[in-house]
Every structure is written in C-alpha cells, then in structure tokens.
C-alpha cells in the first residue's frame, strides 16, 4: 500500500489551502509532547487558535519570522516542487534578492533576520489586536 499521502510520509510541499494553519498544528503537537496531561484536549478554532473546553484553556499562536524569511521559505518550497528550469531560475534569483541562498542540500538564510525583537514585535501586535477588539 502506498503511504505517500499520510502525514508521516508525505514528501511534497503542503498546499496553501490547508484547513488548519500549519503553525497552529505544530504548536498543538509541541505542547502535547511537552505536557500531554495539560494539553491533550486542545482543538483548533479561532480566537483563541487552540482551545480546551474541558479545562477552559486557550492558546493564541503567532509567529515571529521576518518577512524575508517567510518569503524565502515559500519560494524555496515552490522551487523544490517545479521541474521548469526558467521558473527555478526566477525563484532562485528572488530568494537571493531577499538575502537567502540555495544549496543542493537546502536553503540557508536570510542571515541577520532572526532577532528577539521579532518576538517582541509579534507580541505587541497580537496584544494590540486583543485589546483593540480585533
């Protein structure tokens, strides 16, 4: 039986129209791994992103990744999925424009874009939305 479509063996790029945000799924799995007793009943919803009705526990998930890193990651995912040489060339060029580099083994960079300031910025933005009714 071919397991290529299962979550444990899928090797392609995740489609952009997934029913759940990949970072919310990742956050739920990490929390459950760290403390299964506390987080085992988390389910996906909006406001907050993860919710445990039984324990009245909510988790709001946000990411602190620079725009350049997000763009480079998205472009690299497209690069790995295409066989079109011209498209590969354009994608690689754009990846380099945002400060990252493509190697045979993967993507590196963009360098100098990771900072704890991104975490503070994401926190302030989320707090502003929560306090502003957004």
PDB file of C-alpha atoms in Angstrom:
ATOM      1  CA  UNK A   1       0.000   0.000   0.000  1.00  0.00           C
ATOM      2  CA  UNK A   2       1.290   3.483  -0.884  1.00  0.00           C
ATOM      3  CA  UNK A   3       1.550   5.737   2.195  1.00  0.00           C
ATOM      4  CA  UNK A   4       2.770   8.834   0.333  1.00  0.00           C
ATOM      5  CA  UNK A   5      -0.368  10.781   1.276  1.00  0.00           C
ATOM      6  CA  UNK A   6      -0.188  10.109   5.011  1.00  0.00           C
ATOM      7  CA  UNK A   7       1.058  12.721   7.451  1.00  0.00           C
ATOM      8  CA  UNK A   8       4.049  10.619   8.425  1.00  0.00           C
ATOM      9  CA  UNK A   9       5.458  10.051   4.953  1.00  0.00           C
ATOM     10  CA  UNK A  10       4.330  12.993   2.821  1.00  0.00           C
ATOM     11  CA  UNK A  11       7.341  14.427   0.986  1.00  0.00           C
ATOM     12  CA  UNK A  12       5.750  17.214  -1.066  1.00  0.00           C
ATOM     13  CA  UNK A  13       5.050  20.818  -0.239  1.00  0.00           C
ATOM     14  CA  UNK A  14       1.964  21.425   1.880  1.00  0.00           C
ATOM     15  CA  UNK A  15      -0.739  23.145  -0.154  1.00  0.00           C
ATOM     16  CA  UNK A  16      -1.648  26.719   0.773  1.00  0.00           C
ATOM     17  CA  UNK A  17      -5.326  25.818   1.223  1.00  0.00           C
ATOM     18  CA  UNK A  18      -4.884  23.540   4.248  1.00  0.00           C
ATOM     19  CA  UNK A  19      -7.868  23.544   6.632  1.00  0.00           C
ATOM     20  CA  UNK A  20      -5.577  24.426   9.576  1.00  0.00           C
ATOM     21  CA  UNK A  21      -2.631  26.778   9.851  1.00  0.00           C
ATOM     22  CA  UNK A  22       0.499  24.608   9.892  1.00  0.00           C
ATOM     23  CA  UNK A  23       2.000  26.616  12.783  1.00  0.00           C
ATOM     24  CA  UNK A  24      -1.108  26.085  14.904  1.00  0.00           C
ATOM     25  CA  UNK A  25      -0.914  22.342  14.274  1.00  0.00           C
ATOM     26  CA  UNK A  26       2.788  22.408  15.112  1.00  0.00           C
ATOM     27  CA  UNK A  27       2.177  24.401  18.311  1.00  0.00           C
ATOM     28  CA  UNK A  28      -0.514  21.929  19.435  1.00  0.00           C
ATOM     29  CA  UNK A  29       1.779  18.955  18.803  1.00  0.00           C
ATOM     30  CA  UNK A  30       4.705  20.543  20.638  1.00  0.00           C
ATOM     31  CA  UNK A  31       2.539  21.454  23.632  1.00  0.00           C
ATOM     32  CA  UNK A  32       1.107  17.936  23.756  1.00  0.00           C
ATOM     33  CA  UNK A  33       4.605  16.470  23.559  1.00  0.00           C
ATOM     34  CA  UNK A  34       5.847  18.717  26.385  1.00  0.00           C
ATOM     35  CA  UNK A  35       2.874  18.195  28.724  1.00  0.00           C
ATOM     36  CA  UNK A  36       0.301  15.759  27.436  1.00  0.00           C
ATOM     37  CA  UNK A  37      -1.785  15.874  30.601  1.00  0.00           C
ATOM     38  CA  UNK A  38      -2.349  19.632  30.333  1.00  0.00           C
ATOM     39  CA  UNK A  39      -2.701  19.981  26.569  1.00  0.00           C
ATOM     40  CA  UNK A  40      -4.220  16.701  25.337  1.00  0.00           C
ATOM     41  CA  UNK A  41      -7.700  18.176  24.764  1.00  0.00           C
ATOM     42  CA  UNK A  42      -6.655  21.149  22.622  1.00  0.00           C
ATOM     43  CA  UNK A  43      -8.689  21.550  19.457  1.00  0.00           C
ATOM     44  CA  UNK A  44      -8.396  24.001  16.590  1.00  0.00           C
ATOM     45  CA  UNK A  45     -10.635  27.050  16.382  1.00  0.00           C
ATOM     46  CA  UNK A  46     -10.334  30.797  16.086  1.00  0.00           C
ATOM     47  CA  UNK A  47      -9.913  33.287  18.934  1.00  0.00           C
ATOM     48  CA  UNK A  48      -8.031  31.602  20.501  1.00  0.00           C
ATOM     49  CA  UNK A  49      -6.388  29.365  17.902  1.00  0.00           C
ATOM     50  CA  UNK A  50      -6.304  26.333  20.198  1.00  0.00           C
ATOM     51  CA  UNK A  51      -8.955  25.656  22.809  1.00  0.00           C
ATOM     52  CA  UNK A  52      -9.575  23.112  25.556  1.00  0.00           C
ATOM     53  CA  UNK A  53     -13.197  23.481  26.616  1.00  0.00           C
ATOM     54  CA  UNK A  54     -12.892  20.969  29.460  1.00  0.00           C
ATOM     55  CA  UNK A  55     -10.155  22.964  31.218  1.00  0.00           C
ATOM     56  CA  UNK A  56     -11.157  26.426  29.916  1.00  0.00           C
ATOM     57  CA  UNK A  57      -7.691  26.787  28.381  1.00  0.00           C
ATOM     58  CA  UNK A  58      -6.898  28.793  25.263  1.00  0.00           C
ATOM     59  CA  UNK A  59      -3.681  29.228  23.299  1.00  0.00           C
ATOM     60  CA  UNK A  60      -3.188  32.009  20.752  1.00  0.00           C
ATOM     61  CA  UNK A  61      -0.499  31.070  18.223  1.00  0.00           C
ATOM     62  CA  UNK A  62       1.621  33.633  16.444  1.00  0.00           C
ATOM     63  CA  UNK A  63       4.923  33.530  14.635  1.00  0.00           C
ATOM     64  CA  UNK A  64       7.953  35.781  14.887  1.00  0.00           C
ATOM     65  CA  UNK A  65       9.545  35.247  11.493  1.00  0.00           C
ATOM     66  CA  UNK A  66      10.821  38.081   9.325  1.00  0.00           C
ATOM     67  CA  UNK A  67       9.051  38.837   6.048  1.00  0.00           C
ATOM     68  CA  UNK A  68      12.243  37.961   4.178  1.00  0.00           C
ATOM     69  CA  UNK A  69      12.472  34.550   5.830  1.00  0.00           C
ATOM     70  CA  UNK A  70       8.796  33.820   5.177  1.00  0.00           C
ATOM     71  CA  UNK A  71       9.178  34.777   1.519  1.00  0.00           C
ATOM     72  CA  UNK A  72      12.388  32.772   1.094  1.00  0.00           C
ATOM     73  CA  UNK A  73      10.758  29.691   2.666  1.00  0.00           C
ATOM     74  CA  UNK A  74       7.680  29.972   0.429  1.00  0.00           C
ATOM     75  CA  UNK A  75       9.785  30.470  -2.694  1.00  0.00           C
ATOM     76  CA  UNK A  76      12.029  27.553  -1.773  1.00  0.00           C
ATOM     77  CA  UNK A  77       9.009  25.296  -1.323  1.00  0.00           C
ATOM     78  CA  UNK A  78       7.872  26.211  -4.863  1.00  0.00           C
ATOM     79  CA  UNK A  79      11.411  25.721  -6.152  1.00  0.00           C
ATOM     80  CA  UNK A  80      11.553  22.158  -4.803  1.00  0.00           C
ATOM     81  CA  UNK A  81       8.255  21.248  -6.474  1.00  0.00           C
ATOM     82  CA  UNK A  82       8.889  22.515 -10.010  1.00  0.00           C
ATOM     83  CA  UNK A  83      10.765  20.958 -12.921  1.00  0.00           C
ATOM     84  CA  UNK A  84      10.578  24.135 -15.032  1.00  0.00           C
ATOM     85  CA  UNK A  85      14.169  25.386 -15.448  1.00  0.00           C
ATOM     86  CA  UNK A  86      13.165  29.014 -16.155  1.00  0.00           C
ATOM     87  CA  UNK A  87      10.881  29.107 -13.112  1.00  0.00           C
ATOM     88  CA  UNK A  88      13.650  27.605 -10.970  1.00  0.00           C
ATOM     89  CA  UNK A  89      15.984  30.343 -12.164  1.00  0.00           C
ATOM     90  CA  UNK A  90      13.475  33.116 -11.326  1.00  0.00           C
ATOM     91  CA  UNK A  91      12.697  31.630  -7.920  1.00  0.00           C
ATOM     92  CA  UNK A  92      16.386  31.269  -7.075  1.00  0.00           C
ATOM     93  CA  UNK A  93      17.032  34.857  -8.156  1.00  0.00           C
ATOM     94  CA  UNK A  94      14.245  36.172  -5.916  1.00  0.00           C
ATOM     95  CA  UNK A  95      15.450  34.033  -2.992  1.00  0.00           C
ATOM     96  CA  UNK A  96      18.869  35.623  -3.354  1.00  0.00           C
ATOM     97  CA  UNK A  97      17.282  39.102  -3.533  1.00  0.00           C
ATOM     98  CA  UNK A  98      15.729  38.598  -0.073  1.00  0.00           C
ATOM     99  CA  UNK A  99      19.130  37.577   1.301  1.00  0.00           C
ATOM    100  CA  UNK A 100      18.944  33.778   1.310  1.00  0.00           C
ATOM    101  CA  UNK A 101      20.990  31.214  -0.579  1.00  0.00           C
ATOM    102  CA  UNK A 102      20.005  27.938  -2.259  1.00  0.00           C
ATOM    103  CA  UNK A 103      22.264  24.901  -1.949  1.00  0.00           C
ATOM    104  CA  UNK A 104      21.886  21.303  -3.126  1.00  0.00           C
ATOM    105  CA  UNK A 105      21.093  20.325   0.460  1.00  0.00           C
ATOM    106  CA  UNK A 106      18.631  23.112   1.253  1.00  0.00           C
ATOM    107  CA  UNK A 107      18.018  26.781   1.922  1.00  0.00           C
ATOM    108  CA  UNK A 108      20.251  28.982   4.069  1.00  0.00           C
ATOM    109  CA  UNK A 109      19.261  32.370   5.392  1.00  0.00           C
ATOM    110  CA  UNK A 110      18.432  35.075   5.039  1.00  0.00           C
ATOM    111  CA  UNK A 111      21.146  35.850   7.559  1.00  0.00           C
ATOM    112  CA  UNK A 112      20.776  38.619  10.091  1.00  0.00           C
ATOM    113  CA  UNK A 113      16.976  38.409  10.091  1.00  0.00           C
ATOM    114  CA  UNK A 114      16.440  36.461  13.310  1.00  0.00           C
ATOM    115  CA  UNK A 115      16.105  38.561  16.415  1.00  0.00           C
ATOM    116  CA  UNK A 116      14.294  38.502  19.724  1.00  0.00           C
ATOM    117  CA  UNK A 117      12.915  41.862  18.582  1.00  0.00           C
ATOM    118  CA  UNK A 118      10.687  39.905  16.170  1.00  0.00           C
ATOM    119  CA  UNK A 119       9.157  38.095  19.157  1.00  0.00           C
ATOM    120  CA  UNK A 120       8.507  41.390  20.968  1.00  0.00           C
ATOM    121  CA  UNK A 121       7.045  42.904  17.782  1.00  0.00           C
ATOM    122  CA  UNK A 122       4.736  39.912  17.238  1.00  0.00           C
ATOM    123  CA  UNK A 123       3.681  40.023  20.903  1.00  0.00           C
ATOM    124  CA  UNK A 124       2.856  43.741  20.734  1.00  0.00           C
ATOM    125  CA  UNK A 125       0.895  43.286  17.506  1.00  0.00           C
ATOM    126  CA  UNK A 126      -1.143  40.399  18.954  1.00  0.00           C
ATOM    127  CA  UNK A 127      -1.718  42.282  22.211  1.00  0.00           C
ATOM    128  CA  UNK A 128      -2.877  45.323  20.246  1.00  0.00           C
ATOM    129  CA  UNK A 129      -5.390  43.187  18.343  1.00  0.00           C
ATOM    130  CA  UNK A 130      -6.689  41.583  21.544  1.00  0.00           C
ATOM    131  CA  UNK A 131      -7.000  44.906  23.382  1.00  0.00           C
ATOM    132  CA  UNK A 132      -8.485  46.621  20.337  1.00  0.00           C
ATOM    133  CA  UNK A 133     -11.187  44.025  19.838  1.00  0.00           C
ATOM    134  CA  UNK A 134      -9.556  42.648  16.673  1.00  0.00           C
TER     135      UNK A 134
END
